Amino acid sequence: QSDSMEEGAKFISFQQLEMSSIERGDVSIAMTGDAFDLLVYLLQDDLDSLTARVLLSRAVVFARMSPQQKQKLIEFLRLDERLMVGFCGDGANDCGALKAAHVGLSLSPAEASAAAPFTSSSPSIRSMVTLVREGRAALASTMSSFKFMAMYSLVQSISVLWLYQSNS
């Protein structure tokens, strides 16, 4: 596999791919598992570097990846603390990536559902949109409850202080 990596590195070095156009967002990247392995090889496992962050942030499609590549990709994406990483999988080979993601959604009622925090009975990617919507609604409800409890405690404390002050 090392020979194919070196050939891939030579191929990329001959390409006129400008990092400035990638950084500006003029380019979107579709990355296969082989391309991901090549990126890991070229950067010597230093995917926390600026180059790797820029390339991975511009990738919009990741395809034909092995279970190990999926898990490694999720782990590298999680290195950026600004990102909330979600993964949607439909089989047992997705268990590692489902566990590694901040939000894992299994589209299979089988064994992958044990690894994922969320499971959908519908085998559609639209379930991720529903999950995000429900998560935001739960956050809004939780914040409203917290505000109510904080205000209730404040009013109760002021009432007790007022009663104590008036010697009642």
mmCIF file of C-alpha atoms in Angstrom:
data_model
loop_
_atom_site.group_PDB
_atom_site.id
_atom_site.type_symbol
_atom_site.label_atom_id
_atom_site.label_comp_id
_atom_site.label_asym_id
_atom_site.label_seq_id
_atom_site.Cartn_x
_atom_site.Cartn_y
_atom_site.Cartn_z
ATOM 1 C CA GLN A 1 0.000 0.000 0.000
ATOM 2 C CA SER A 2 2.991 2.296 0.581
ATOM 3 C CA ASP A 3 3.794 2.311 -3.158
ATOM 4 C CA SER A 4 0.263 3.403 -4.022
ATOM 5 C CA MET A 5 0.511 6.149 -1.369
ATOM 6 C CA GLU A 6 3.735 7.431 -2.919
ATOM 7 C CA GLU A 7 2.168 7.346 -6.391
ATOM 8 C CA GLY A 8 -0.819 9.270 -5.045
ATOM 9 C CA ALA A 9 1.500 11.803 -3.428
ATOM 10 C CA LYS A 10 3.318 12.309 -6.732
ATOM 11 C CA PHE A 11 -0.020 12.698 -8.532
ATOM 12 C CA ILE A 12 -1.179 15.354 -6.090
ATOM 13 C CA SER A 13 2.146 17.175 -6.247
ATOM 14 C CA PHE A 14 1.686 17.557 -10.019
ATOM 15 C CA GLN A 15 -1.763 19.017 -9.636
ATOM 16 C CA GLN A 16 -2.167 22.788 -9.530
ATOM 17 C CA LEU A 17 -4.451 22.795 -6.504
ATOM 18 C CA GLU A 18 -4.224 26.171 -4.846
ATOM 19 C CA MET A 19 -4.818 26.222 -1.103
ATOM 20 C CA SER A 20 -5.968 29.836 -1.358
ATOM 21 C CA SER A 21 -8.985 28.837 -3.470
ATOM 22 C CA ILE A 22 -9.802 26.081 -0.973
ATOM 23 C CA GLU A 23 -9.441 28.471 1.985
ATOM 24 C CA ARG A 24 -11.741 31.016 0.320
ATOM 25 C CA GLY A 25 -14.385 28.338 -0.111
ATOM 26 C CA ASP A 26 -14.350 28.429 -3.910
ATOM 27 C CA VAL A 27 -13.864 24.666 -3.915
ATOM 28 C CA SER A 28 -15.860 21.864 -2.342
ATOM 29 C CA ILE A 29 -14.196 18.508 -1.891
ATOM 30 C CA ALA A 30 -15.558 14.979 -2.226
ATOM 31 C CA MET A 31 -13.193 12.595 -0.460
ATOM 32 C CA THR A 32 -12.974 8.821 -0.765
ATOM 33 C CA GLY A 33 -11.420 6.499 1.769
ATOM 34 C CA ASP A 34 -8.292 6.205 -0.384
ATOM 35 C CA ALA A 35 -7.999 10.003 -0.571
ATOM 36 C CA PHE A 36 -8.429 10.212 3.203
ATOM 37 C CA ASP A 37 -5.664 7.618 3.697
ATOM 38 C CA LEU A 38 -3.479 9.632 1.331
ATOM 39 C CA LEU A 39 -4.142 12.801 3.323
ATOM 40 C CA VAL A 40 -3.224 10.985 6.542
ATOM 41 C CA TYR A 41 -0.074 9.634 4.856
ATOM 42 C CA LEU A 42 1.001 13.013 3.455
ATOM 43 C CA LEU A 43 0.456 14.823 6.735
ATOM 44 C CA GLN A 44 2.080 12.017 8.740
ATOM 45 C CA ASP A 45 -0.978 11.620 10.981
ATOM 46 C CA ASP A 46 -0.886 15.347 11.841
ATOM 47 C CA LEU A 47 -4.487 16.015 10.880
ATOM 48 C CA ASP A 48 -4.631 18.739 13.518
ATOM 49 C CA SER A 49 -2.562 20.954 11.209
ATOM 50 C CA LEU A 50 -4.048 23.964 9.430
ATOM 51 C CA THR A 51 -3.817 22.249 6.036
ATOM 52 C CA ALA A 52 -5.793 19.255 7.238
ATOM 53 C CA ARG A 53 -8.391 21.419 8.966
ATOM 54 C CA VAL A 54 -8.932 23.465 5.811
ATOM 55 C CA LEU A 55 -9.175 20.397 3.576
ATOM 56 C CA LEU A 56 -11.499 18.514 5.912
ATOM 57 C CA SER A 57 -13.698 21.564 6.499
ATOM 58 C CA ARG A 58 -14.222 21.973 2.743
ATOM 59 C CA ALA A 59 -15.094 18.316 2.202
ATOM 60 C CA VAL A 60 -18.823 17.946 1.718
ATOM 61 C CA VAL A 61 -18.940 14.255 0.796
ATOM 62 C CA PHE A 62 -17.032 11.346 2.308
ATOM 63 C CA ALA A 63 -17.613 8.087 0.425
ATOM 64 C CA ARG A 64 -16.289 4.545 0.081
ATOM 65 C CA MET A 65 -14.672 4.537 3.501
ATOM 66 C CA SER A 66 -13.861 1.546 5.673
ATOM 67 C CA PRO A 67 -15.207 1.421 9.244
ATOM 68 C CA GLN A 68 -11.755 2.358 10.587
ATOM 69 C CA GLN A 69 -11.510 5.322 8.207
ATOM 70 C CA LYS A 70 -14.963 6.521 9.267
ATOM 71 C CA GLN A 71 -14.043 6.357 12.933
ATOM 72 C CA LYS A 72 -10.685 8.073 12.371
ATOM 73 C CA LEU A 73 -12.366 10.831 10.340
ATOM 74 C CA ILE A 74 -14.903 11.473 13.105
ATOM 75 C CA GLU A 75 -12.137 11.546 15.715
ATOM 76 C CA PHE A 76 -10.125 14.051 13.657
ATOM 77 C CA LEU A 77 -13.174 16.251 13.064
ATOM 78 C CA ARG A 78 -13.817 16.271 16.820
ATOM 79 C CA LEU A 79 -10.360 17.785 17.386
ATOM 80 C CA ASP A 80 -11.840 21.109 16.257
ATOM 81 C CA GLU A 81 -13.694 22.242 19.364
ATOM 82 C CA ARG A 82 -15.882 24.584 17.301
ATOM 83 C CA LEU A 83 -17.509 21.661 15.495
ATOM 84 C CA MET A 84 -20.386 19.517 16.664
ATOM 85 C CA VAL A 85 -19.891 16.275 14.750
ATOM 86 C CA GLY A 86 -22.846 14.131 13.773
ATOM 87 C CA PHE A 87 -22.781 10.756 12.068
ATOM 88 C CA CYS A 88 -25.613 8.879 10.441
ATOM 89 C CA GLY A 89 -25.069 5.168 9.816
ATOM 90 C CA ASP A 90 -27.109 2.203 8.693
ATOM 91 C CA GLY A 91 -25.077 -0.880 9.504
ATOM 92 C CA ALA A 92 -22.874 -2.738 11.936
ATOM 93 C CA ASN A 93 -19.742 -1.381 10.256
ATOM 94 C CA ASP A 94 -20.714 2.110 11.465
ATOM 95 C CA CYS A 95 -20.624 1.291 15.195
ATOM 96 C CA GLY A 96 -17.206 2.885 15.822
ATOM 97 C CA ALA A 97 -18.091 6.128 14.066
ATOM 98 C CA LEU A 98 -21.512 6.253 15.746
ATOM 99 C CA LYS A 99 -19.819 6.040 19.142
ATOM 100 C CA ALA A 100 -17.098 8.557 18.224
ATOM 101 C CA ALA A 101 -19.492 11.290 17.032
ATOM 102 C CA HIS A 102 -21.082 13.870 19.308
ATOM 103 C CA VAL A 103 -24.445 12.848 17.849
ATOM 104 C CA GLY A 104 -24.829 9.375 16.373
ATOM 105 C CA LEU A 105 -27.992 8.367 14.545
ATOM 106 C CA SER A 106 -28.539 4.747 13.563
ATOM 107 C CA LEU A 107 -30.964 4.115 10.723
ATOM 108 C CA SER A 108 -31.020 0.410 11.463
ATOM 109 C CA PRO A 109 -33.005 -1.309 14.200
ATOM 110 C CA ALA A 110 -30.313 -4.013 14.348
ATOM 111 C CA GLU A 111 -26.964 -4.144 16.147
ATOM 112 C CA ALA A 112 -25.810 -0.643 15.150
ATOM 113 C CA SER A 113 -28.616 0.832 17.205
ATOM 114 C CA ALA A 114 -26.905 -0.365 20.395
ATOM 115 C CA ALA A 115 -23.876 1.807 19.597
ATOM 116 C CA ALA A 116 -25.831 4.913 18.640
ATOM 117 C CA PRO A 117 -27.361 7.333 21.118
ATOM 118 C CA PHE A 118 -30.295 7.790 18.735
ATOM 119 C CA THR A 119 -32.095 5.252 16.553
ATOM 120 C CA SER A 120 -34.613 5.901 13.804
ATOM 121 C CA SER A 121 -37.207 3.417 12.640
ATOM 122 C CA SER A 122 -37.277 5.188 9.281
ATOM 123 C CA PRO A 123 -34.298 4.326 7.050
ATOM 124 C CA SER A 124 -34.084 7.879 5.688
ATOM 125 C CA ILE A 125 -31.428 10.557 6.101
ATOM 126 C CA ARG A 126 -34.290 12.966 6.836
ATOM 127 C CA SER A 127 -34.281 11.494 10.331
ATOM 128 C CA MET A 128 -31.176 13.594 11.042
ATOM 129 C CA VAL A 129 -33.163 16.778 10.339
ATOM 130 C CA THR A 130 -35.884 15.581 12.715
ATOM 131 C CA LEU A 131 -33.257 14.756 15.341
ATOM 132 C CA VAL A 132 -31.729 18.240 15.113
ATOM 133 C CA ARG A 133 -35.186 19.865 15.279
ATOM 134 C CA GLU A 134 -36.175 17.790 18.318
ATOM 135 C CA GLY A 135 -32.824 18.494 19.974
ATOM 136 C CA ARG A 136 -33.254 22.237 19.533
ATOM 137 C CA ALA A 137 -36.804 22.041 20.880
ATOM 138 C CA ALA A 138 -35.560 20.095 23.912
ATOM 139 C CA LEU A 139 -32.865 22.722 24.488
ATOM 140 C CA ALA A 140 -35.445 25.530 24.304
ATOM 141 C CA SER A 141 -37.740 23.705 26.755
ATOM 142 C CA THR A 142 -34.873 23.051 29.146
ATOM 143 C CA MET A 143 -33.761 26.685 29.056
ATOM 144 C CA SER A 144 -37.330 27.878 29.670
ATOM 145 C CA SER A 145 -37.664 25.516 32.639
ATOM 146 C CA PHE A 146 -34.335 26.708 34.005
ATOM 147 C CA LYS A 147 -35.383 30.365 33.696
ATOM 148 C CA PHE A 148 -38.691 29.623 35.431
ATOM 149 C CA MET A 149 -36.976 27.791 38.301
ATOM 150 C CA ALA A 150 -34.390 30.562 38.686
ATOM 151 C CA MET A 151 -37.098 33.245 38.770
ATOM 152 C CA TYR A 152 -39.229 31.188 41.180
ATOM 153 C CA SER A 153 -36.257 30.771 43.537
ATOM 154 C CA LEU A 154 -35.449 34.469 43.332
ATOM 155 C CA VAL A 155 -39.052 35.488 44.150
ATOM 156 C CA GLN A 156 -39.184 32.994 47.014
ATOM 157 C CA SER A 157 -35.876 34.259 48.455
ATOM 158 C CA ILE A 158 -36.984 37.891 48.248
ATOM 159 C CA SER A 159 -40.300 36.991 49.928
ATOM 160 C CA VAL A 160 -38.518 35.243 52.796
ATOM 161 C CA LEU A 161 -36.143 38.189 53.229
ATOM 162 C CA TRP A 162 -39.067 40.637 53.203
ATOM 163 C CA LEU A 163 -40.946 38.595 55.825
ATOM 164 C CA TYR A 164 -37.815 38.319 57.958
ATOM 165 C CA GLN A 165 -37.227 42.069 57.658
ATOM 166 C CA SER A 166 -40.801 42.901 58.714
ATOM 167 C CA ASN A 167 -40.564 40.555 61.751
ATOM 168 C CA SER A 168 -43.528 38.445 60.641
#
